[in-house]
Coordinates of C-alpha atoms in Angstrom, one line a residue:
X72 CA 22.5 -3.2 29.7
X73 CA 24.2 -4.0 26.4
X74 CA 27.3 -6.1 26.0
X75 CA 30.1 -5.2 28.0
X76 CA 32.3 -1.5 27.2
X77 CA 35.5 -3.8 27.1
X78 CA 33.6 -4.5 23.3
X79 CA 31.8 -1.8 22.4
X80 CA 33.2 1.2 20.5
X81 CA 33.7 4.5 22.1
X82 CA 31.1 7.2 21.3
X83 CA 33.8 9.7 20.4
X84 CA 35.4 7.1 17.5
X85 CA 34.2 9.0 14.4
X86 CA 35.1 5.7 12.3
X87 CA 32.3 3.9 14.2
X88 CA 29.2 6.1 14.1
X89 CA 28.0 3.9 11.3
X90 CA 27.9 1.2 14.1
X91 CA 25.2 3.1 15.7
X92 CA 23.0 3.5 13.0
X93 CA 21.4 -0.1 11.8
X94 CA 21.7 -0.3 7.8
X95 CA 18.6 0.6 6.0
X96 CA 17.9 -1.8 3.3
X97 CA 16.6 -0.2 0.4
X98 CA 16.7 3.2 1.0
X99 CA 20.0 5.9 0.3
X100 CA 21.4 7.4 3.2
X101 CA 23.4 10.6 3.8
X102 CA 26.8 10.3 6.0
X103 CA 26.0 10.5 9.4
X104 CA 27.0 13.3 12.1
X105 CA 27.2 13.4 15.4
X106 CA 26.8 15.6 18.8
X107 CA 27.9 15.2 22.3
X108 CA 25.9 16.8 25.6
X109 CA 28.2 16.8 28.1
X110 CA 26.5 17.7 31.3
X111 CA 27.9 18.3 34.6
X112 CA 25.0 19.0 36.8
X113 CA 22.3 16.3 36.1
X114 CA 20.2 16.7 39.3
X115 CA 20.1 20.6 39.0
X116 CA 18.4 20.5 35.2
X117 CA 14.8 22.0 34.4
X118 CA 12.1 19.9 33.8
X119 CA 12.9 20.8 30.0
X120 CA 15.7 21.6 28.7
X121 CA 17.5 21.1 25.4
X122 CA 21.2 20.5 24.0
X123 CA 23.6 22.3 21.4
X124 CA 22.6 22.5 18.2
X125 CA 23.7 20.9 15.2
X126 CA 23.5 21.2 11.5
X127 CA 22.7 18.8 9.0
X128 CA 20.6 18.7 5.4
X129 CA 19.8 22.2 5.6
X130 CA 18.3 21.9 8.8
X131 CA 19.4 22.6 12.5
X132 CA 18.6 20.3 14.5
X133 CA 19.0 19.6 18.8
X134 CA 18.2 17.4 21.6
X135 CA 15.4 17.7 23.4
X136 CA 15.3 16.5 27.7
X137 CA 13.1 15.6 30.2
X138 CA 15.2 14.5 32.9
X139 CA 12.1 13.9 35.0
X140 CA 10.3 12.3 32.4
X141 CA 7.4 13.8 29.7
X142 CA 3.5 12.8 31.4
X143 CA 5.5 9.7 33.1
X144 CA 7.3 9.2 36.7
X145 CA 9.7 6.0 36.3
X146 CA 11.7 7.6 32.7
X147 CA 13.6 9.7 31.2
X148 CA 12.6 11.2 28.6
X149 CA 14.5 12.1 25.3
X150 CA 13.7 13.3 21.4
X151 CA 15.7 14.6 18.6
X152 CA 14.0 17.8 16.9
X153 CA 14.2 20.2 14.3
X154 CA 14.6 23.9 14.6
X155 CA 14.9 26.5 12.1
X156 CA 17.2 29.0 13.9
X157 CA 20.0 28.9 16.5
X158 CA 17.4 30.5 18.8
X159 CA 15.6 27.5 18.9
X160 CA 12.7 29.7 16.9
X161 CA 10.3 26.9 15.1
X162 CA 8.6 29.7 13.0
X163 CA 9.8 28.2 9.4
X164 CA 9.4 30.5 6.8
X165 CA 7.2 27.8 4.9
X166 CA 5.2 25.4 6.3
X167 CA 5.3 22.9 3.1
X168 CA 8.9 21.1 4.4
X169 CA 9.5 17.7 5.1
X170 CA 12.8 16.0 6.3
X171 CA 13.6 12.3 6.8
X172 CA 15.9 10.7 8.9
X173 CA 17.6 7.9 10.9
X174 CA 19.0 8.4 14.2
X175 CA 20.6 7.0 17.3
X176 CA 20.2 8.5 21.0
X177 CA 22.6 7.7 23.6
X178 CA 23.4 7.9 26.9
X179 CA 26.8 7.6 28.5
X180 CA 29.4 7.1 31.2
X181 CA 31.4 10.4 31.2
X182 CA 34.1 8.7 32.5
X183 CA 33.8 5.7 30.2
X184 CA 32.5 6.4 26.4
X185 CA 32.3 2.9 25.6
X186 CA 30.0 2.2 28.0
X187 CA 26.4 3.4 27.0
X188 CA 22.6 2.7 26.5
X189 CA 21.3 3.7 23.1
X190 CA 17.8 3.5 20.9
X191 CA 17.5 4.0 17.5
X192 CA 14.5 5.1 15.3
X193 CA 13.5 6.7 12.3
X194 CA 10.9 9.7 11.6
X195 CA 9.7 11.8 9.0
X196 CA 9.7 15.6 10.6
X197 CA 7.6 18.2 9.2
X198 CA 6.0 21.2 10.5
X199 CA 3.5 18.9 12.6
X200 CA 6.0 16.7 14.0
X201 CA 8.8 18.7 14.8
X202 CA 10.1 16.1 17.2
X203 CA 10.5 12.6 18.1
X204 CA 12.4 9.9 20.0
X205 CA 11.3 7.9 23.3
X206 CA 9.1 9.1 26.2
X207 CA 10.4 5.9 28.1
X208 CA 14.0 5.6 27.3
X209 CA 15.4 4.9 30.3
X210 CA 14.6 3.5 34.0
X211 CA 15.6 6.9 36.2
X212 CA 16.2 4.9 39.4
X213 CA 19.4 2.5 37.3
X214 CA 20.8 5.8 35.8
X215 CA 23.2 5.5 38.3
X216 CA 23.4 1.9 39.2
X217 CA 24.3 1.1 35.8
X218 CA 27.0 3.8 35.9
X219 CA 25.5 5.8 33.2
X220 CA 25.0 8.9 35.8
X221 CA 28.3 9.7 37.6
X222 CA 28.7 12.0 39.9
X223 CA 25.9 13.8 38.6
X224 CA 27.2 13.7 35.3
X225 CA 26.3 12.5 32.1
X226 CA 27.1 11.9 28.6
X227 CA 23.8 12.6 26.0
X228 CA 24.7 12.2 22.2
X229 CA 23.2 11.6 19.1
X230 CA 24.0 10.1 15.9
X231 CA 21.9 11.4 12.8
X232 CA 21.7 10.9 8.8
X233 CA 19.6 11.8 6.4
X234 CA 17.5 9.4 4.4
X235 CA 16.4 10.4 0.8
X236 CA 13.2 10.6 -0.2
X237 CA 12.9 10.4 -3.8
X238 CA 9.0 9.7 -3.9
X239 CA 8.1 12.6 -1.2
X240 CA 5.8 10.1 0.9
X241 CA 8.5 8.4 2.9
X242 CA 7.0 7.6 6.5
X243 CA 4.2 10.3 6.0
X244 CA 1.3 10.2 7.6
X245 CA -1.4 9.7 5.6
X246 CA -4.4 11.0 7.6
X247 CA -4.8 13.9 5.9
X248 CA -3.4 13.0 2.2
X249 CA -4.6 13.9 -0.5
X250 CA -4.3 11.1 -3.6
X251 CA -5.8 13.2 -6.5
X252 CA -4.0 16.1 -5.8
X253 CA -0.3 14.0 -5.2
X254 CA -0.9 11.6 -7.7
X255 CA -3.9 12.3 -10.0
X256 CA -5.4 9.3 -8.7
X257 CA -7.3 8.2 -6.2
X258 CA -8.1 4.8 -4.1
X259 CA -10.8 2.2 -3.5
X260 CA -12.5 1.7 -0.4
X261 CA -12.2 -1.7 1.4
X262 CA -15.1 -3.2 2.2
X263 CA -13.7 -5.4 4.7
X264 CA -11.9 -8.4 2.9
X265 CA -11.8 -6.8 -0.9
X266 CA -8.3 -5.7 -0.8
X267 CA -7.7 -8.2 -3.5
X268 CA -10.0 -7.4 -6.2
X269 CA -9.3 -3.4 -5.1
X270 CA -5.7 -4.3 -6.8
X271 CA -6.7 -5.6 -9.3
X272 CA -9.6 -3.1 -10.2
X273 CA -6.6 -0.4 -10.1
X274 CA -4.6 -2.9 -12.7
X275 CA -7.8 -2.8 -15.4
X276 CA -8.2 0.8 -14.8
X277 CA -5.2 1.8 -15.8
X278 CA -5.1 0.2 -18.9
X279 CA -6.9 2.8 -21.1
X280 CA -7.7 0.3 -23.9
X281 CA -9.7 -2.3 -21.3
X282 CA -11.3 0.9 -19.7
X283 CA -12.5 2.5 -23.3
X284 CA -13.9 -0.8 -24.3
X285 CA -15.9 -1.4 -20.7
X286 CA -17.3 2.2 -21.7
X287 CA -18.2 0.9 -24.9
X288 CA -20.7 -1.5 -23.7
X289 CA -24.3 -0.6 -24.6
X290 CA -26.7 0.8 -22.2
X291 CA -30.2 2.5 -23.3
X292 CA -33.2 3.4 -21.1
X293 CA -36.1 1.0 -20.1
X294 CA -38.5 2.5 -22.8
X295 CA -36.2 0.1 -25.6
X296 CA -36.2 -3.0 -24.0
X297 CA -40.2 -3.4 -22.2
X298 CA -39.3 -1.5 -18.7
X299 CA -36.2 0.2 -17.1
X300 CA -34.0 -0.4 -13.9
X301 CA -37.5 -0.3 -12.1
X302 CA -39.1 -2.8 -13.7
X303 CA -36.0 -5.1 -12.3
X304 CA -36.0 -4.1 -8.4
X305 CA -33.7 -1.3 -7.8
X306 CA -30.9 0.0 -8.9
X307 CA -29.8 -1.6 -12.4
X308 CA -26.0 -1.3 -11.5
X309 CA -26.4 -3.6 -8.7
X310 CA -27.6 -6.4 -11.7
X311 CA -25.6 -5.9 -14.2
X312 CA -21.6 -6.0 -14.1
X313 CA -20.6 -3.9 -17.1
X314 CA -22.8 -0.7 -15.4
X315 CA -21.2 -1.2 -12.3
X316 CA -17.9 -0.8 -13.5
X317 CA -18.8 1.5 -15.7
X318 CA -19.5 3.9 -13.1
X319 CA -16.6 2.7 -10.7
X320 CA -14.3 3.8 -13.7
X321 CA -16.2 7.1 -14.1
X322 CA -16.0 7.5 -10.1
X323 CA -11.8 6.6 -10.5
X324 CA -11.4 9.1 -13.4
X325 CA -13.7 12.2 -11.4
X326 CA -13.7 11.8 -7.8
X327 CA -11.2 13.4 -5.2
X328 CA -12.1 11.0 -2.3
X329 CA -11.8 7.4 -2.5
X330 CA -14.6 5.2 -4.6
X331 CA -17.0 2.3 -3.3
X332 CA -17.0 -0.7 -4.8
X333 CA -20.0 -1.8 -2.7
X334 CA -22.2 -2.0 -6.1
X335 CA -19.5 -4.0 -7.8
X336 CA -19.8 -6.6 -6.0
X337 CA -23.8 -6.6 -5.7
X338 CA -23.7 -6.5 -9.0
X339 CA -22.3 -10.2 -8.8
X340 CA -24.5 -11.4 -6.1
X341 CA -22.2 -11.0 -3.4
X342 CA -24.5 -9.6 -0.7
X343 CA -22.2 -10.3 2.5
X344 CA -18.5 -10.8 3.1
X345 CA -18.4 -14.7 2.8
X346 CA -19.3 -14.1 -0.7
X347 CA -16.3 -12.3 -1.9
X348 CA -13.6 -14.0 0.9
X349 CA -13.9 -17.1 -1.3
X350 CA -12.0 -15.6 -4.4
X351 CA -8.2 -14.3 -4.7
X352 CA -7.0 -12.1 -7.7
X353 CA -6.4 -15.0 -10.1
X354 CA -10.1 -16.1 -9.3
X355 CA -11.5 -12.9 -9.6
X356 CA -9.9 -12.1 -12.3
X357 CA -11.4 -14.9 -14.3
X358 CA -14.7 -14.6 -13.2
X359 CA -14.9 -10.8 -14.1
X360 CA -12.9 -11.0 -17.4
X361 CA -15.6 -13.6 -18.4
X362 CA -18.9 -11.9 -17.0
X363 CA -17.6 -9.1 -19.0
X364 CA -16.7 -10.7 -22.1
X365 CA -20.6 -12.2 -22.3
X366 CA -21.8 -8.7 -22.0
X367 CA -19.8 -7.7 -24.6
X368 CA -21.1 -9.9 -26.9
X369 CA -23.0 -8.4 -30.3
X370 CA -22.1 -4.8 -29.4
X371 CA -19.3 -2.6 -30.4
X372 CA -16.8 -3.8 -27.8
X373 CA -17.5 -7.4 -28.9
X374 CA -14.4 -9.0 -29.0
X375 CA -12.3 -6.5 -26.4
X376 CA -11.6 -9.4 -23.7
X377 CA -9.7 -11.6 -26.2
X378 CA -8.2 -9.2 -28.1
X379 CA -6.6 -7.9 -25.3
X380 CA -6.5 -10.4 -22.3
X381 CA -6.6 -13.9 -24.4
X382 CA -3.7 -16.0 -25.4
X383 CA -3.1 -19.8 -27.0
X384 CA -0.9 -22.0 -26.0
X385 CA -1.1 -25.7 -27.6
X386 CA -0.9 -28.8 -25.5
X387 CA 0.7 -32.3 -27.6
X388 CA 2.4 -35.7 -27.3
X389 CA 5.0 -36.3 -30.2
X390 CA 5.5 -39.6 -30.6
X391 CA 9.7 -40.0 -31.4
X392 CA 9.9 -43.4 -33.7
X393 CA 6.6 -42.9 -35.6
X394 CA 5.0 -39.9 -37.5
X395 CA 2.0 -39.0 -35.1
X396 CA 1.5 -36.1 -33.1
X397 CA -1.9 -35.6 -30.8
X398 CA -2.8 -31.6 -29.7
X399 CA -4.7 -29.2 -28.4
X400 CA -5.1 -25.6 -28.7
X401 CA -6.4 -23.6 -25.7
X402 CA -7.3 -20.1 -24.7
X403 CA -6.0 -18.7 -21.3
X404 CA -6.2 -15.3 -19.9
X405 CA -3.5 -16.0 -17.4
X406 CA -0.5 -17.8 -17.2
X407 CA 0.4 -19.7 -13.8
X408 CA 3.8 -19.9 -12.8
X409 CA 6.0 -22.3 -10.5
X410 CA 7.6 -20.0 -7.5
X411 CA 9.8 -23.4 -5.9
X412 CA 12.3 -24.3 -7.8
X413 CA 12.3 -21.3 -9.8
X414 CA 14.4 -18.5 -9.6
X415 CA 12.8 -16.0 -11.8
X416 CA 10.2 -15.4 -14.4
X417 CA 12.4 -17.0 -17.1
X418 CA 13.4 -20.2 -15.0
X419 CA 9.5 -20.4 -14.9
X420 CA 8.9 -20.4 -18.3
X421 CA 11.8 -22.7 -18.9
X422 CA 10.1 -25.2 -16.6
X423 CA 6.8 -24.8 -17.9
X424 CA 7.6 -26.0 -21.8
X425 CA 9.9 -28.7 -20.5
X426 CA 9.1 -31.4 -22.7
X427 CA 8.5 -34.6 -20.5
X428 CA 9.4 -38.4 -21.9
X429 CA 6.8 -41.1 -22.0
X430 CA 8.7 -44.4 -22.2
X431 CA 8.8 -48.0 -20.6
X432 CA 5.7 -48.2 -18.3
X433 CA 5.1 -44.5 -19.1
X434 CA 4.8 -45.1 -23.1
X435 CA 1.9 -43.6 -24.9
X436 CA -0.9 -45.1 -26.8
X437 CA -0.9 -43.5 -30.4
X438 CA -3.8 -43.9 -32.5
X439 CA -3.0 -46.4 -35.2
X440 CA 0.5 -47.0 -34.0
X441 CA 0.4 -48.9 -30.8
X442 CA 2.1 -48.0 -27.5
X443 CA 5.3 -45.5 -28.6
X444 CA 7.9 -43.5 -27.2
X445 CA 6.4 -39.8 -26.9
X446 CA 7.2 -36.4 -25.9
X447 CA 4.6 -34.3 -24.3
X448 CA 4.9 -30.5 -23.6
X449 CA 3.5 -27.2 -24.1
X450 CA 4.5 -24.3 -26.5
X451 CA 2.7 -20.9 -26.8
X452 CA 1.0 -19.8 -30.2
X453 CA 0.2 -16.5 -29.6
X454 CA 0.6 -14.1 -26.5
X455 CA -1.8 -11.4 -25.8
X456 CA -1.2 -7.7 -25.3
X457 CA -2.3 -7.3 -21.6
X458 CA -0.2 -10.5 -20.1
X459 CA -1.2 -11.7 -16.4
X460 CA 1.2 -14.2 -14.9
X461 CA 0.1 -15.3 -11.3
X462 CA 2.8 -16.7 -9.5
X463 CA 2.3 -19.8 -7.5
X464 CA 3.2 -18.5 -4.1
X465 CA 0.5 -20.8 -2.4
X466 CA 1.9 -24.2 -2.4
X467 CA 0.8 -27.7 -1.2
X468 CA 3.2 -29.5 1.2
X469 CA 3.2 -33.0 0.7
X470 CA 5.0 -33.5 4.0
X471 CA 2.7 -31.4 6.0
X472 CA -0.1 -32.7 4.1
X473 CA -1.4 -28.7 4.3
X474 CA -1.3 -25.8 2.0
X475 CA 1.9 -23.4 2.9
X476 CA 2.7 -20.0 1.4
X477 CA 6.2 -19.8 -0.4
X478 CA 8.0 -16.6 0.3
X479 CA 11.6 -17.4 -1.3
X480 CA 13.0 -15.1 -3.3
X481 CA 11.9 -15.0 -7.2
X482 CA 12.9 -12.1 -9.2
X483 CA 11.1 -10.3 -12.0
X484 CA 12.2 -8.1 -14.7
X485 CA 11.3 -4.9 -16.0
X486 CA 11.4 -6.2 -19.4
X487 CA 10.4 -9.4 -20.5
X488 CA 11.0 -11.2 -23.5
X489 CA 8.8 -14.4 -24.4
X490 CA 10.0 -14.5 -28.1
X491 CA 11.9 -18.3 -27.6
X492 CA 8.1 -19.2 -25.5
X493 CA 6.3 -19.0 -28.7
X494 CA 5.9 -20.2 -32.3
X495 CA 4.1 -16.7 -33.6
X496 CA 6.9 -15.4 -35.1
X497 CA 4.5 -12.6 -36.7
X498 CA 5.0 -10.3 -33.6
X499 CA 7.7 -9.3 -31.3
X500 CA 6.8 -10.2 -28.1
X501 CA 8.7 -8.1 -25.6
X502 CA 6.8 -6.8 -22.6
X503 CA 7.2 -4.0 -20.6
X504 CA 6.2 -4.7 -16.5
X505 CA 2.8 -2.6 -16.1
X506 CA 1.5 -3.8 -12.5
X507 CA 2.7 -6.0 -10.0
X508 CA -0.2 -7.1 -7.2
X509 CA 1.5 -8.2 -4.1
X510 CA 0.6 -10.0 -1.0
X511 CA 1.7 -9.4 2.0
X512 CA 1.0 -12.2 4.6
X513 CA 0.6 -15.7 5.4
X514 CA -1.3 -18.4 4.2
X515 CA -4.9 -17.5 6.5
X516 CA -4.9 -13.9 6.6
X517 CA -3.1 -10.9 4.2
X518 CA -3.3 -7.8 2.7
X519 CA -2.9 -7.0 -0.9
X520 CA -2.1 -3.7 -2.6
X521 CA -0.5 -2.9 -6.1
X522 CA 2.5 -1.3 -7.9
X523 CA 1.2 0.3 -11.1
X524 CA 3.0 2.1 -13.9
X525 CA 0.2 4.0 -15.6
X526 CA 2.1 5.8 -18.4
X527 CA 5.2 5.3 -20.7
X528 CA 7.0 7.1 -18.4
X529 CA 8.4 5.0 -15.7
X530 CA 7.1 6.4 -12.8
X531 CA 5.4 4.1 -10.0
X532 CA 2.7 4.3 -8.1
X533 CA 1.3 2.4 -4.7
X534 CA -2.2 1.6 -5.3
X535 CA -3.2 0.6 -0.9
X536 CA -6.7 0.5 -1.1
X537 CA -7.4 4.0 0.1
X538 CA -4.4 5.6 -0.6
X539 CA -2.5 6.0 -4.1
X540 CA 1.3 7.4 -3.3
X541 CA 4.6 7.5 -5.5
X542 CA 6.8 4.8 -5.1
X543 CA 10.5 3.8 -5.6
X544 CA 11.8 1.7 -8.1
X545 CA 13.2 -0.6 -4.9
X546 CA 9.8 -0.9 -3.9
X547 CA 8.7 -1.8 -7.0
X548 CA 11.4 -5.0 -7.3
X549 CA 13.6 -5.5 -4.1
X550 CA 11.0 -5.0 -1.8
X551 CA 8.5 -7.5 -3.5
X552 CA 10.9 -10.4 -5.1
X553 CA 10.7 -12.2 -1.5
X554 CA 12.6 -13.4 1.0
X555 CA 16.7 -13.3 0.6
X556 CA 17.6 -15.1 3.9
X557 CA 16.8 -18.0 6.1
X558 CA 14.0 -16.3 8.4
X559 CA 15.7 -16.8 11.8
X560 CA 18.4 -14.6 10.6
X561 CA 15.5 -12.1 9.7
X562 CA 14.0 -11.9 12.7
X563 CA 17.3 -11.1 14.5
X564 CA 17.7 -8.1 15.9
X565 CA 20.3 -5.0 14.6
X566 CA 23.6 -5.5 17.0
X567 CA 24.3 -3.3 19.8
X568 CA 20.5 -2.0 20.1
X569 CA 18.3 -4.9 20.8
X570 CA 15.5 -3.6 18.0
X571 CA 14.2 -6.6 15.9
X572 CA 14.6 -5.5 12.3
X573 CA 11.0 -5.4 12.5
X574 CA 11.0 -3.5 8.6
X575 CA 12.6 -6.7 7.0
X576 CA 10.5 -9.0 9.1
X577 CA 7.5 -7.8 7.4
X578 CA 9.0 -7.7 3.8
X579 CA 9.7 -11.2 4.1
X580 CA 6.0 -12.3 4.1
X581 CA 5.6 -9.3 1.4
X582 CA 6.0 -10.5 -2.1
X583 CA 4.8 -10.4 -5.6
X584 CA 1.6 -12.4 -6.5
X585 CA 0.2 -11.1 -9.8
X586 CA 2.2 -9.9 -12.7
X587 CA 1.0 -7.9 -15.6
X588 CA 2.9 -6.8 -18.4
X589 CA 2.0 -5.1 -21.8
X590 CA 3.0 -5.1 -25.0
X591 CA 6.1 -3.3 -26.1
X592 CA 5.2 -2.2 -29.0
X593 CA 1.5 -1.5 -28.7
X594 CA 1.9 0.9 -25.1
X595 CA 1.1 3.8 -27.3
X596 CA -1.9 1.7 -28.1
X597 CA -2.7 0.6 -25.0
X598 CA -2.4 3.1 -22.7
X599 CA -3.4 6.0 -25.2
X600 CA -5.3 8.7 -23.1
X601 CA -9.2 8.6 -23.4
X602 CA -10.9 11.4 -25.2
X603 CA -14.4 12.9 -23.7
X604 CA -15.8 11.0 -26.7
X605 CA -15.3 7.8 -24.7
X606 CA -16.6 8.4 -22.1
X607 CA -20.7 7.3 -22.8
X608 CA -22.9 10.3 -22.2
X609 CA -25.2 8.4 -19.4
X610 CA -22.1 8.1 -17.3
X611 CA -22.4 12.2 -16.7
X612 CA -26.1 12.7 -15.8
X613 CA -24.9 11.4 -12.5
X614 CA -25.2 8.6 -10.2
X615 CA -28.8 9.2 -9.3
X616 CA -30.0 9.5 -12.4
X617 CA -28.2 6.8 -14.0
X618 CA -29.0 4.4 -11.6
X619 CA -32.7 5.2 -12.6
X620 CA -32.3 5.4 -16.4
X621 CA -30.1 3.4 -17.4
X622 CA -29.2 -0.4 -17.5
X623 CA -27.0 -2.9 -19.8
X624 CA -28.7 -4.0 -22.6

């Protein structure tokens, strides 16, 4: 049993049914109701039966018993469900309903109200699952031992509230979902360990500009260039990158089931699963913004990559008692940022152009001018439209000597201004948070999926491999700035049911990896729909007959 009644609240205390119901983090909650079986003959009930009903959200709602246990012996058996008439009819006059919410079932002394047994739970009803609870909720034979049967009466109540929905996928089972008709998108497969580069595919592809220049890259039949795909031992998107992903895009923007990336990744040489467990997002990233940039090279989307992907930042040492200054100006396509220590994406930046002091043993040796008193750092010259700002959330423990994963909490805004980061003054550099890849998981083993904002309007979606669902705002941000709390107090569990907070648990280890934000003032740019006249003609005779006519040139 729980702790002791002389503790407990009594079930009948209307100022304490929120005590029953553990808090939901992150979700909004309507105020809870509550109902109370009292029942008199406990022995003499049918092997089914159900309680009074109750109203709530537009729905009416009851208990459902099986005092003898449902397809077990040992149990009890007890479920909340929905109903759409005082009859107890289910016929709904629609079948397209859906109804979240939280509740509490539990069972009582009828002599004492403040001593009881209760499990909560949340569900999602809809016409297929009409009802839910526990099929084991309690041990029959300590019913009355534990003085929650006496007499041959009993106490049954439940404690309910509705949860909103606001993205209409809330605990919904997705066997039978359909992405392209929810969202107008639809998911990558998962070839076993690509979850990673899935994200990020989903990222690219939803920036119009990168996918109209990928489309833009060349591709002409074997009869131009001495023999076709053929001539070079199969099919030519399984060789070349930029075919590959042309027709993943053209798969992503036509198809109503989810898309293979299986000739992606041929087309890098990676043949088995080792090959592509080696990378992470920042990795692949690289390796496919550069492929891609090569191919570009000499044809009309020469120059794509950097224009939209490539920034400069300029690396020096100023010496402070002479005139001499030593730098260097870089490209990057990504920026990495410090997680520890940090708080957010501005405390990053902060850190990262802190300007360190070479003196006494440290001094530096300037060209002409002996050993000097310097100051070394890094500013930014110019910021690119796409930015991509990995977070370092994999971090090496000097006093474990090992590689850890930092989940602490690091926030990131919705819009971001780098205008004190740079010297460009030609440009206002205000970003507005396009995608947000997140891992969720430990150091050895994770899953990533991504948050995506594909058009000016803010509305989110959940790119999860698979599946491509609407998602919250709190998703977005809360649920992916990291952990809040020391993880023992995590891990504790909700008081007065003995259920570990199982939900928090798991966001703990889930957290923003990957961040990519656009340009401000060039979204209308950027993110400008595609016209048919983008779209290269080879890319609709089909995947058969592409994959015999066509390769990159």
């Amino acid at each position: 049993m729980h702790s002791s009644s002389a503790t407990r609240p009594s079930i009948y205390d209307e100022t304490k049914r929120h005590t029953f119901l553990p808090d939901l983090r992150g979700h909004e909650t309507g105020e809870p109701i509550a109902s109370h079986w009292r029942i008199k003959h406990w022995s003499k009930l049918q092997a089914r039966t159900h309680g009074p009903v109750l109203k709530l959200g537009g729905h009416t709602w009851r208990l459902l018993l099986y005092p003898k246990g449902n397809g077990v012996r040992d149990c009890m058996s007890l479920y909340l469900e929905v109903v759409h008439d005082n009859n107890g009819n289910h016929q709904a006059a629609t079948n397209d309903w859906a109804v979240c919410a939280q509740f509490c079932l539990v069972l009582s002394d009828p002599t004492n109200p403040s001593h009881y047994f209760d499990n909560c739970t949340t569900h999602r009803f809809c016409p297929d699952e009409i009802d839910w609870g526990f099929t084991r909720f309690y041990d029959l034979k300590m019913l009355e031992k534990n003085r929650l049967v006496v007499d041959d009466a009993v106490t049954i109540s439940v404690f309910v509230r509705i949860v909103k929905d606001p993205t209409g996928v809330l605990w919904r089972n997705l066997a039978n979902y359909d992405s392209r008709k929810e969202t107008g998108y639809v998911g990558l497969k998962n070839q076993g360990a690509t979850c990673y580069m899935n994200s990020l595919l989903q990222s690219l592809f939803c920036i119009n500009q990168f996918r109209k220049a990928v489309y833009q890259v060349p591709v002409s039949n074997g009869s131009d260039h001495g023999g076709g795909a053929s001539n070079h031992g199969g099919d030519a998107s399984t060789k070349n990158v930029g075919l590959a992903l042309q027709k993943l895009f053209y798969q992503l923007e036509h198809a109503n089931e989810p898309v293979s990336t299986t000739e992606l990744t041929k087309s890098f040489g990676w043949e088995t699963v080792d090959g592509f467990m080696q990378h992470d997002v920042q990795e692949f990233s690289r390796v496919l913004l550069e492929n891609l940039e090569a191919k570009m090279k000499n044809t009309p989307a020469d120059g794509a990559i950097e224009s939209l992907f490539v920034g400069k930042m300029k690396s020096y040492i100023k010496c402070i008692d002479v005139n001499y200054e030593s730098s260097r100006v870089e490209d990057f396509y990504d920026i990495q940022l410090n997680v520890v220590d940090c708080k957010n994406v501005q405390a990053s930046f902060d850190q990262y152009i802190e300007e360190e002091t070479m003196d006494g043993e440290n001094q530096y040796m300037a060209e002409g001018h002996g050993l000097q008193n310097a100051r070394k750092g890094v500013i930014f010259e110019r910021f690119p439209p796409v930015l991509h700002l990995h977070l370092k959330r994999f971090h090496y423990s000097a006093n474990d000597n090992v590689m850890v994963k930092i989940n602490d909490r690091y926030e990131f805004p919705d819009t971001l201004c780098l205008r004190d980061y740079c010297t460009d003054r030609s440009q206002d550099y205000t970003y507005q948070l396009h995608s947000v890849l997140v891992h969720s998981g430990d150091l050895h083993s994770g899953h990533y999926f991504a948050m995506i904002n594909p058009h000016k309007e803010r509305k989110w979606l959940k790119f999860d491999d698979e599946h491509v669902v609407p998602a919250a705002n709190t998703e977005v941000f809360d649920d992916n700035f990291g952990l809040s709390m020391p993880a023992k107090h995590a891990l504790a569990s909700h008081p007065g049911t003995g259920i570990p907070k199982f939900a928090e648990t798991s966001k703990s280890f889930t957290n923003a990896y990957m961040l990519v934000y656009i340009q401000k003032d060039k979204i209308d740019q950027l993110l400008h729909p595609l016209a048919d006249t983008d779209i290269p003609a080879h890319l609709r005779l089909g995947s058969k007959e592409l994959s015999k006519k066509c390769f990159i040139m």
